[in-house]
PDB file of C-alpha atoms and ligand atoms in Angstrom:
ATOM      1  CA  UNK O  68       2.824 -24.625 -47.392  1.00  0.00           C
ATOM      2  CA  UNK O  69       1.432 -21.384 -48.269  1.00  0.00           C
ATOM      3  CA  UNK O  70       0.479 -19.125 -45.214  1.00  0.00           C
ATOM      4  CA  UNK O  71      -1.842 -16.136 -44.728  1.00  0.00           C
ATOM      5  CA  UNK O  72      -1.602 -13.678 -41.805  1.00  0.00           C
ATOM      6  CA  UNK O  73      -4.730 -12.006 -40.294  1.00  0.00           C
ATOM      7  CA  UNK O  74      -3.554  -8.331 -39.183  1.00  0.00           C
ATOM      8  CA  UNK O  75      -5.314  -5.755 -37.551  1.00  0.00           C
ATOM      9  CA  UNK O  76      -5.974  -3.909 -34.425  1.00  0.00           C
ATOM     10  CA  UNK O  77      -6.676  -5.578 -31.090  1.00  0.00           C
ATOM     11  CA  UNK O  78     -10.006  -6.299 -30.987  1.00  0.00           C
ATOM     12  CA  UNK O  79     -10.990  -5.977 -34.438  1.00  0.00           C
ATOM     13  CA  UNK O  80     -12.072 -10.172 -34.225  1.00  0.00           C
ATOM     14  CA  UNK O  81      -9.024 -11.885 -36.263  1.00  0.00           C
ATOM     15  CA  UNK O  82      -9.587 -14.923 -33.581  1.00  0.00           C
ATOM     16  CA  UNK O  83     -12.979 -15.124 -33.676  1.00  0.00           C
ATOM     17  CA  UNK O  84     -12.838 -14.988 -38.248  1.00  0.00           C
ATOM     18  CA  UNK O  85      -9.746 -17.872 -38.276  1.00  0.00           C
ATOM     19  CA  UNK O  86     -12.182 -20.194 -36.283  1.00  0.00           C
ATOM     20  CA  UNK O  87     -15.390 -19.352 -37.461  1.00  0.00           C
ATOM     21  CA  UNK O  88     -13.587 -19.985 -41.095  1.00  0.00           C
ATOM     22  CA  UNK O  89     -12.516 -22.685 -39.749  1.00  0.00           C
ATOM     23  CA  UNK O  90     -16.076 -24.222 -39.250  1.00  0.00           C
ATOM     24  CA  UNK O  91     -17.006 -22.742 -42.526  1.00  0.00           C
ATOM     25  CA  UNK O  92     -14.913 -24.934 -44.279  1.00  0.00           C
ATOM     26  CA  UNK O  93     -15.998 -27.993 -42.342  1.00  0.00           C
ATOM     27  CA  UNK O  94     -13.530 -28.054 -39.480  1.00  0.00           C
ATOM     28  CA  UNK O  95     -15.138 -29.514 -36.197  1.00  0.00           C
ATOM     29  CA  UNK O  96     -11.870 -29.230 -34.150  1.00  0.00           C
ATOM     30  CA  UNK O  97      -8.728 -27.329 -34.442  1.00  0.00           C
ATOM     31  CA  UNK O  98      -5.012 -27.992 -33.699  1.00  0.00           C
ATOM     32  CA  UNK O  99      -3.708 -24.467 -32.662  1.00  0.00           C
ATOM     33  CA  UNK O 100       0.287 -24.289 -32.624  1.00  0.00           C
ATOM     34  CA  UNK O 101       1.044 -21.040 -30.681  1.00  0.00           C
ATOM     35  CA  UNK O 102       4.476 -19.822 -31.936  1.00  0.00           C
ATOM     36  CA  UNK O 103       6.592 -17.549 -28.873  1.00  0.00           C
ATOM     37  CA  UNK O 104       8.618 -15.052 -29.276  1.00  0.00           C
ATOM     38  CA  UNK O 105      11.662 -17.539 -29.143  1.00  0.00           C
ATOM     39  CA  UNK O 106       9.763 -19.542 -31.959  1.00  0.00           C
ATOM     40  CA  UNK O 107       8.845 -22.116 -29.400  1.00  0.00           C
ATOM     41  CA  UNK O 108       5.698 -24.300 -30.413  1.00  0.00           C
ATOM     42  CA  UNK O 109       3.083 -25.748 -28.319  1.00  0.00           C
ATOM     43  CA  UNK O 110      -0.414 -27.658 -30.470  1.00  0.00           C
ATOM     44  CA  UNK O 111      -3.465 -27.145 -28.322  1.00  0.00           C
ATOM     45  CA  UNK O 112      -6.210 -29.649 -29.697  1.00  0.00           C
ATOM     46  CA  UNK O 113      -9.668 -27.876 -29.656  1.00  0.00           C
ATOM     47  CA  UNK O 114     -12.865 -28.023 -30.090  1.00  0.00           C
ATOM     48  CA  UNK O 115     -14.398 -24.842 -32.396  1.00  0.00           C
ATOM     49  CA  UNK O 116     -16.559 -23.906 -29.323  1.00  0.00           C
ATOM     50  CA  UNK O 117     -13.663 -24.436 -26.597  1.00  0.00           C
ATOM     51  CA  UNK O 118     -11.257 -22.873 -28.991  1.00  0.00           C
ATOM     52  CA  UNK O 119     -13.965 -19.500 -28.919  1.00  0.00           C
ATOM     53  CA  UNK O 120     -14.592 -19.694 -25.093  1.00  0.00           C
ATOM     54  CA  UNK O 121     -10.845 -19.546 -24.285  1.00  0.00           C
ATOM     55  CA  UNK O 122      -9.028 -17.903 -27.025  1.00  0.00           C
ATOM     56  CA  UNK O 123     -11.485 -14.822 -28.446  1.00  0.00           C
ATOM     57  CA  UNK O 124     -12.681 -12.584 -25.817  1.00  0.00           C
ATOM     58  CA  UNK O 125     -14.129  -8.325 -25.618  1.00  0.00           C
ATOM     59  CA  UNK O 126     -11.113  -7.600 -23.679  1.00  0.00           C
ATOM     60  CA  UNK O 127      -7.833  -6.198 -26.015  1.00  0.00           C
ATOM     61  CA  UNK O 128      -4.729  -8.173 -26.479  1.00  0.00           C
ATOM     62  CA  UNK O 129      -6.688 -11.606 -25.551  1.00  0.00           C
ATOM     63  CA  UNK O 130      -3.973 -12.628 -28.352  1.00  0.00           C
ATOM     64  CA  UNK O 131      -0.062 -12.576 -27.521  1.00  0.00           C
ATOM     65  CA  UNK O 132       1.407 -14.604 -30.058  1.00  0.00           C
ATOM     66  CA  UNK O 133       1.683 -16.221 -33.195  1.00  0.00           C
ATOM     67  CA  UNK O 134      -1.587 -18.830 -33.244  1.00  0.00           C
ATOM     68  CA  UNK O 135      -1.912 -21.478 -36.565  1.00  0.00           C
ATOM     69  CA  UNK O 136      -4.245 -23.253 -37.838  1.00  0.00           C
ATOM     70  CA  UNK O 137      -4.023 -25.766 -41.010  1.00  0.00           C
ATOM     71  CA  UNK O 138      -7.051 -25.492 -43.247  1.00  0.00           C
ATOM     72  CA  UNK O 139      -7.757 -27.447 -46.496  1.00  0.00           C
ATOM     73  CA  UNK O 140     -10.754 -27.042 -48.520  1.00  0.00           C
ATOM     74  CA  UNK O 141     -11.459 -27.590 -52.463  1.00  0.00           C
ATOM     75  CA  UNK O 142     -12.377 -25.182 -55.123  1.00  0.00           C
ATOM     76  CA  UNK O 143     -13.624 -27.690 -58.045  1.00  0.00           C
ATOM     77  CA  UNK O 144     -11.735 -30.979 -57.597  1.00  0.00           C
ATOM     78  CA  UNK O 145      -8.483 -29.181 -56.750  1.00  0.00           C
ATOM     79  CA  UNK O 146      -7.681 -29.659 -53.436  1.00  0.00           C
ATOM     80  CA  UNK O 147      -6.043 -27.022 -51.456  1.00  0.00           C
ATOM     81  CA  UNK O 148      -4.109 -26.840 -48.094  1.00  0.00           C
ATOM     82  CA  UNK O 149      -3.117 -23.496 -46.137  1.00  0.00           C
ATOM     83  CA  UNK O 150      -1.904 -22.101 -42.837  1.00  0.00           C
ATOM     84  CA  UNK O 151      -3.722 -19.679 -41.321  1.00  0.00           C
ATOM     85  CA  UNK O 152      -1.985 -17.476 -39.201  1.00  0.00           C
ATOM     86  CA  UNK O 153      -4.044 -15.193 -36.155  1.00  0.00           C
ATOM     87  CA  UNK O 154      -1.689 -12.970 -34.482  1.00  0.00           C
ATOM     88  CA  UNK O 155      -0.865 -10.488 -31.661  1.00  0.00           C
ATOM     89  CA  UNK O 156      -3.162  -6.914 -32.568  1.00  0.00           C
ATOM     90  CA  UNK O 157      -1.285  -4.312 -33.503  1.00  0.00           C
ATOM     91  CA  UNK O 158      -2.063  -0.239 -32.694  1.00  0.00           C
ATOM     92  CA  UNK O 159      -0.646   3.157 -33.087  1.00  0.00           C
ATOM     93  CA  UNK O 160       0.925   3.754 -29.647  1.00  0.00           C
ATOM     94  CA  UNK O 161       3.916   2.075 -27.704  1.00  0.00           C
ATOM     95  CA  UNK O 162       1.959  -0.530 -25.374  1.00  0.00           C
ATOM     96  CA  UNK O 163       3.468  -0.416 -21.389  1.00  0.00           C
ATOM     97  CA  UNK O 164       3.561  -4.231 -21.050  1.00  0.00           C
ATOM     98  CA  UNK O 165       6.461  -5.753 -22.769  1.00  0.00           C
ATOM     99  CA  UNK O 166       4.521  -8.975 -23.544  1.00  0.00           C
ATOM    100  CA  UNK O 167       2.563  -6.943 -25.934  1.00  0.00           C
ATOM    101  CA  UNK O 168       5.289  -5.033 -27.475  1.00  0.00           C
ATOM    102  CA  UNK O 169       7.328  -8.222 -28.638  1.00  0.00           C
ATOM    103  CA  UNK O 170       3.984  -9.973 -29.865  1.00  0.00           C
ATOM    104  CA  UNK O 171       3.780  -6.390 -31.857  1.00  0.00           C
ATOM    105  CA  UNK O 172       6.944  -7.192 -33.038  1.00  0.00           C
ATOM    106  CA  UNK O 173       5.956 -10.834 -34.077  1.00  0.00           C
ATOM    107  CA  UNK O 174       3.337  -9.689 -35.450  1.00  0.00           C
ATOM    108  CA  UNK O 175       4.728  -7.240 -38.235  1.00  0.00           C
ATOM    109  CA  UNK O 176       7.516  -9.855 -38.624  1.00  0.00           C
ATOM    110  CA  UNK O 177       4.801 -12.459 -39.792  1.00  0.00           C
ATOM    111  CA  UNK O 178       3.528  -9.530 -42.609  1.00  0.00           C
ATOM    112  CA  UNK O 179       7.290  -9.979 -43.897  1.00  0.00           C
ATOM    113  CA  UNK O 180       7.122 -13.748 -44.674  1.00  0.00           C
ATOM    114  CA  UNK O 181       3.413 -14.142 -45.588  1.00  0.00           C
ATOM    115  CA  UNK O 182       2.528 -15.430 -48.530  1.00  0.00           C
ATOM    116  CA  UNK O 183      -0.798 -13.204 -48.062  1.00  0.00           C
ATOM    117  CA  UNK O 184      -2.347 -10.652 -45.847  1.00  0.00           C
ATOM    118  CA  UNK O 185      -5.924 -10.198 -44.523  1.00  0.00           C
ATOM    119  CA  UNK O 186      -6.474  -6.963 -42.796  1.00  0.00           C
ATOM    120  CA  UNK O 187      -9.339  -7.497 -40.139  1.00  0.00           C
ATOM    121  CA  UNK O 188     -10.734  -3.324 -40.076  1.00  0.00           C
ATOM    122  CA  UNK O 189     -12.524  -2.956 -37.029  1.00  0.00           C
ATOM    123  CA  UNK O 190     -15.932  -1.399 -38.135  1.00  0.00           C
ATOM    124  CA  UNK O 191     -17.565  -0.821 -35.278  1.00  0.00           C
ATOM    125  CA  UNK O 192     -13.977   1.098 -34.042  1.00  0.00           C
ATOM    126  CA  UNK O 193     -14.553   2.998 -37.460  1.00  0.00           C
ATOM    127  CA  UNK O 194     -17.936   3.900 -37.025  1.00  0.00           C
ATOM    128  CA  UNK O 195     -16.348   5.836 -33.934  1.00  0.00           C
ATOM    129  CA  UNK O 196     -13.278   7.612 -35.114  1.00  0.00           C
ATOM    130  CA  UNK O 197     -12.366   9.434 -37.993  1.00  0.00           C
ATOM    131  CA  UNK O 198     -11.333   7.146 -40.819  1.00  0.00           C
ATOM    132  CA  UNK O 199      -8.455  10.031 -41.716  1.00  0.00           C
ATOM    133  CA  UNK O 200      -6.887  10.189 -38.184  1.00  0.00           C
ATOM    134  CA  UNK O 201      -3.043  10.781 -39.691  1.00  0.00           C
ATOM    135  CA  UNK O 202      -0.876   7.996 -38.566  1.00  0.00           C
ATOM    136  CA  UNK O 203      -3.345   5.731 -37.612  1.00  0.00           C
ATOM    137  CA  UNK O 204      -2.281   1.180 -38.021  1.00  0.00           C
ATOM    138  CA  UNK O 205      -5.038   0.871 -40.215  1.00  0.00           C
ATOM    139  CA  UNK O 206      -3.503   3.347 -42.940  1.00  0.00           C
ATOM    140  CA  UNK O 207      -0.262   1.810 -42.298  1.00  0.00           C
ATOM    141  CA  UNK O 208      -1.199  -1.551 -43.042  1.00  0.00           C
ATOM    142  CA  UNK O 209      -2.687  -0.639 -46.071  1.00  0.00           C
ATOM    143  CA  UNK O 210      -0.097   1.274 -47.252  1.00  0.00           C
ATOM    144  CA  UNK O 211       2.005  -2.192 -46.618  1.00  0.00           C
ATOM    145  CA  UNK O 212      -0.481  -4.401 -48.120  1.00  0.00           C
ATOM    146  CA  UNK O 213      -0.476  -2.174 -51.195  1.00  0.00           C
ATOM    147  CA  UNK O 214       3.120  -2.938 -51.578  1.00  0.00           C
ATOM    148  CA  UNK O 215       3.275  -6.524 -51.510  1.00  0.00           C
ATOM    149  CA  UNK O 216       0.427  -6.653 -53.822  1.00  0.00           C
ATOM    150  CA  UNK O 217      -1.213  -9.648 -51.746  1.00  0.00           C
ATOM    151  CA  UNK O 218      -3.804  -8.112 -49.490  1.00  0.00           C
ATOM    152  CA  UNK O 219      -7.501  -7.851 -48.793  1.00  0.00           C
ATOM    153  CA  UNK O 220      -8.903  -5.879 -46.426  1.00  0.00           C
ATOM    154  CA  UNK O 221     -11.401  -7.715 -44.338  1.00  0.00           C
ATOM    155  CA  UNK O 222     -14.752  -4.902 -42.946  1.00  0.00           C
ATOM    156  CA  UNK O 223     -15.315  -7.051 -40.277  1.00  0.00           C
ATOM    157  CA  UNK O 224     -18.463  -6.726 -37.379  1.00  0.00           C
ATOM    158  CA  UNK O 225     -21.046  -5.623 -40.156  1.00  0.00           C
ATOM    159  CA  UNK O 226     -23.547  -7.643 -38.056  1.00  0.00           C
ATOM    160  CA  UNK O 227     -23.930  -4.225 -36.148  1.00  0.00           C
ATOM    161  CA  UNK O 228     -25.896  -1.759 -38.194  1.00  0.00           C
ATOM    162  CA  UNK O 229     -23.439   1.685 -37.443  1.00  0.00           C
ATOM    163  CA  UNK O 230     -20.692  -0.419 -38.591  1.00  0.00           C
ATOM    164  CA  UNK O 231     -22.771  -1.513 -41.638  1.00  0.00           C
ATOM    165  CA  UNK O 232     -23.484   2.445 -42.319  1.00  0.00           C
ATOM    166  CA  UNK O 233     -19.677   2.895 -42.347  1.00  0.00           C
ATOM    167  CA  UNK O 234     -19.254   0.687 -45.273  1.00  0.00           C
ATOM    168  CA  UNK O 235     -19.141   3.339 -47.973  1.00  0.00           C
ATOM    169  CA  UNK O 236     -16.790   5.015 -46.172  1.00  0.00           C
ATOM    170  CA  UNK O 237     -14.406   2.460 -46.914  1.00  0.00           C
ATOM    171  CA  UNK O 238     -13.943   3.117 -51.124  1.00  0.00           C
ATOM    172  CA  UNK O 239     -12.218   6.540 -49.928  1.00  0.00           C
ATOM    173  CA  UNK O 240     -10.498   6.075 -47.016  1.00  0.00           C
ATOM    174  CA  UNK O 241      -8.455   2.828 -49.231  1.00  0.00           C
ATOM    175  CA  UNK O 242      -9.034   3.492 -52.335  1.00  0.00           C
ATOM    176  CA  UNK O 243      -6.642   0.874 -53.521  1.00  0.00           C
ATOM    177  CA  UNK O 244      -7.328  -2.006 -51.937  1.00  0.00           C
ATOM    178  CA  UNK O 245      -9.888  -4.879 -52.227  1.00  0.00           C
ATOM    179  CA  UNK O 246     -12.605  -5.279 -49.770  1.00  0.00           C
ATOM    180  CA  UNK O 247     -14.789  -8.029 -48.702  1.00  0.00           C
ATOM    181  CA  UNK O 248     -17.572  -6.906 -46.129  1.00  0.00           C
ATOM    182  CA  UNK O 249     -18.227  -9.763 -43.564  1.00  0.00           C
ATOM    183  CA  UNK O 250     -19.377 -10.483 -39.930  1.00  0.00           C
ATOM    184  CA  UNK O 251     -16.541 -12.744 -38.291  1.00  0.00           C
ATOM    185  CA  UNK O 252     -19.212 -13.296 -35.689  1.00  0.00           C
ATOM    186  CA  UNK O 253     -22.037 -14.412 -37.946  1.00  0.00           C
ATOM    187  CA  UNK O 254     -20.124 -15.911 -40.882  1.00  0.00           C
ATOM    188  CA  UNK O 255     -20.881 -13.179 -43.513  1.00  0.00           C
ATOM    189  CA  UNK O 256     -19.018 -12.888 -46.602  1.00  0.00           C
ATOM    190  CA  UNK O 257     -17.252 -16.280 -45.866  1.00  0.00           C
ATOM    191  CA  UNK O 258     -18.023 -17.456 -49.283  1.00  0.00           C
ATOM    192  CA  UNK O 259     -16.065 -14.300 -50.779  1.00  0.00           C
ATOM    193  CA  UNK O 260     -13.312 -15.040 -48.334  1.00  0.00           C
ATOM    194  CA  UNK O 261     -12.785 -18.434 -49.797  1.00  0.00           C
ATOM    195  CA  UNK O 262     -12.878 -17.616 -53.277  1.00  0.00           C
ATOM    196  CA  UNK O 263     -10.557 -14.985 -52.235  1.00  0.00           C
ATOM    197  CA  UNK O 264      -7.720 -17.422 -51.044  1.00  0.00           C
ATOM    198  CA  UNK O 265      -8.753 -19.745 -53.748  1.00  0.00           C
ATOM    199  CA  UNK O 266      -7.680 -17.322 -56.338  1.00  0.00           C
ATOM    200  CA  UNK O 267      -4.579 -16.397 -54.396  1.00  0.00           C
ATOM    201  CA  UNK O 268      -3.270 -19.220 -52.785  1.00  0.00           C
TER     202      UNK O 268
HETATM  203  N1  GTP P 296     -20.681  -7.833 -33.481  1.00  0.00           N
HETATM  204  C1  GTP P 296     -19.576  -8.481 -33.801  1.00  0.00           C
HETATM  205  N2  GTP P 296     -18.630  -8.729 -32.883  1.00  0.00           N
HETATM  206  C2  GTP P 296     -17.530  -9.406 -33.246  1.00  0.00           C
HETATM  207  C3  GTP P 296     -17.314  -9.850 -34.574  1.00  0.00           C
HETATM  208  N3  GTP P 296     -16.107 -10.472 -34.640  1.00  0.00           N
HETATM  209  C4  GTP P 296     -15.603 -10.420 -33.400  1.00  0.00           C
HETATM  210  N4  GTP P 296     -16.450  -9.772 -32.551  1.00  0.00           N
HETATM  211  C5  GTP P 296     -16.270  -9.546 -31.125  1.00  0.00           C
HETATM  212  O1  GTP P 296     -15.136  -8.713 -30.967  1.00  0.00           O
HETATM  213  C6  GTP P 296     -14.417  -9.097 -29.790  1.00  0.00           C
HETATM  214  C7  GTP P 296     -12.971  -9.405 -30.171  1.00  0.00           C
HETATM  215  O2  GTP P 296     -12.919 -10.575 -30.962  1.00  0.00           O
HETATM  216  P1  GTP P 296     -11.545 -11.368 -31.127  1.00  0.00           P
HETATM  217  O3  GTP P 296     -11.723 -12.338 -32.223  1.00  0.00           O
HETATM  218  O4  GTP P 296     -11.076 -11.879 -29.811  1.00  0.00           O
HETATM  219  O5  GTP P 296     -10.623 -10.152 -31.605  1.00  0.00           O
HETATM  220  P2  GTP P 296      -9.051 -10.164 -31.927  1.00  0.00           P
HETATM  221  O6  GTP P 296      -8.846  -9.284 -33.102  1.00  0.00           O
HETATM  222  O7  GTP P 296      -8.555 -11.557 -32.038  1.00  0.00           O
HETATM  223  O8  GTP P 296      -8.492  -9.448 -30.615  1.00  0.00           O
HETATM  224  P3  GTP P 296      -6.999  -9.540 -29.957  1.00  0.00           P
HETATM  225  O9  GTP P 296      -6.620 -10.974 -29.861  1.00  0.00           O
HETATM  226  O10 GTP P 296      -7.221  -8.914 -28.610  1.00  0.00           O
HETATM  227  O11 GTP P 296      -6.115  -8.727 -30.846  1.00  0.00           O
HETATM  228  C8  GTP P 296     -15.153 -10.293 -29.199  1.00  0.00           C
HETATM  229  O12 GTP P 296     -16.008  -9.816 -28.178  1.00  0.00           O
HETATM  230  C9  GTP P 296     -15.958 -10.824 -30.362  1.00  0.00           C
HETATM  231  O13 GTP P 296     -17.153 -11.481 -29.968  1.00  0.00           O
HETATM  232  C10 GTP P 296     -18.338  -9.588 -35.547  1.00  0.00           C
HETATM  233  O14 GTP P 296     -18.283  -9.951 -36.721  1.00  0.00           O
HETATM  234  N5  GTP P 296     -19.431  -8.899 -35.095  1.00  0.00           N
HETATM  235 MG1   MG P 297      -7.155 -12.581 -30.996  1.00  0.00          MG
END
């Protein structure tokens, strides 16, 4: 089965877009198979709601591991059937907990074998910081993305009107890539999302 990662800094809401998709493409409740750093797996049946309550949160690193979800939907009469893959939030500096570190690790691991990438860009984080800042994950993901020529960047949080503002920003600071605008929160830009992995997947 085809897979696509969601990537991106802690925080930036990859959780909260892979279940909100979810819904968006008709999905009630989830099975979420959490993959560990040994490649154990454990399937957590859950409602969208519950999944939201206990798995997204404001806090960083609310995500450790590998999490999946199996989504089908249909573009025309072709049906078709994906794995969407949340994972740990990567960032520029060497985390103190260990836990985080090896679902770092996991994380840029899953880029490797994906069939695609979707880069969740924080842009309420962006409205904040200099997009330029040398060195920082977001440039290095894109730099990555543009290499394996299977990447979207995702301007998520665009609900909130500085991070809306910070849009045109965007064209310059990755010039290359492609870019769908959306609110994870909201369900923005969904319908670009799934033509997206229709085209792609
Ligand atoms: N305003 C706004 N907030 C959002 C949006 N998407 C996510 N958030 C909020 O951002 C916070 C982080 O969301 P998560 O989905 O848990 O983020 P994550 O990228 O999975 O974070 P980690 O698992 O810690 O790496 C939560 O408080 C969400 O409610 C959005 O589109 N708009
Ligand atoms: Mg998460």
């Amino acid at each position: 089965m085809r897979e696509i990662v969601i990537v991106g800094r802690p925080n930036s809401g990859k959780t909260m877009f892979a279940l909100n998709f979810a819904n968006f493409l008709g999905v009630k409740r989830v099975d979420v198979t959490f993959r560990d750093y040994d490649d154990i797996l454990t399937c957590r049946h859950f409602s969208i709601e519950e999944a939201k309550r206990e798995l997204c949160s404001s806090v960083a690193h609310r995500t450790l591991t590998l999490q999946s979800i199996v989504l089908r939907m249909t573009m025309g009469k072709t049906p078709i059937e994906f794995m969407l893959d949340d994972t740990c939030g990567v960032s520029e500096q060497i985390h103190p907990d260990a836990t985080v570190r090896r679902g770092m690790a996991q994380t840029l691991k899953s880029m490797r074998y994906a069939d695609y990438i979707f880069h969740m860009l924080d842009m309420i984080y962006w409205s904040n910081h200099p997009f330029f800042q040398s060195g920082n994950i977001d440039q290095e993901i894109y730099q990555y993305g543009l290499a394996r020529n299977a990447y979207t960047i995702l301007a998520n949080k665009i609900d909130a009107p500085l991070a809306r503002e910070h849009l045109t920003k965007i064209g310059s600071a990755f010039p290359k890539a492609k870019v769908i605008p959306i609110s994870a929160l909201l369900g923005a830009g969904f319908k670009e999302v799934k033509a997206c992995v229709a085209r792609n997947i």
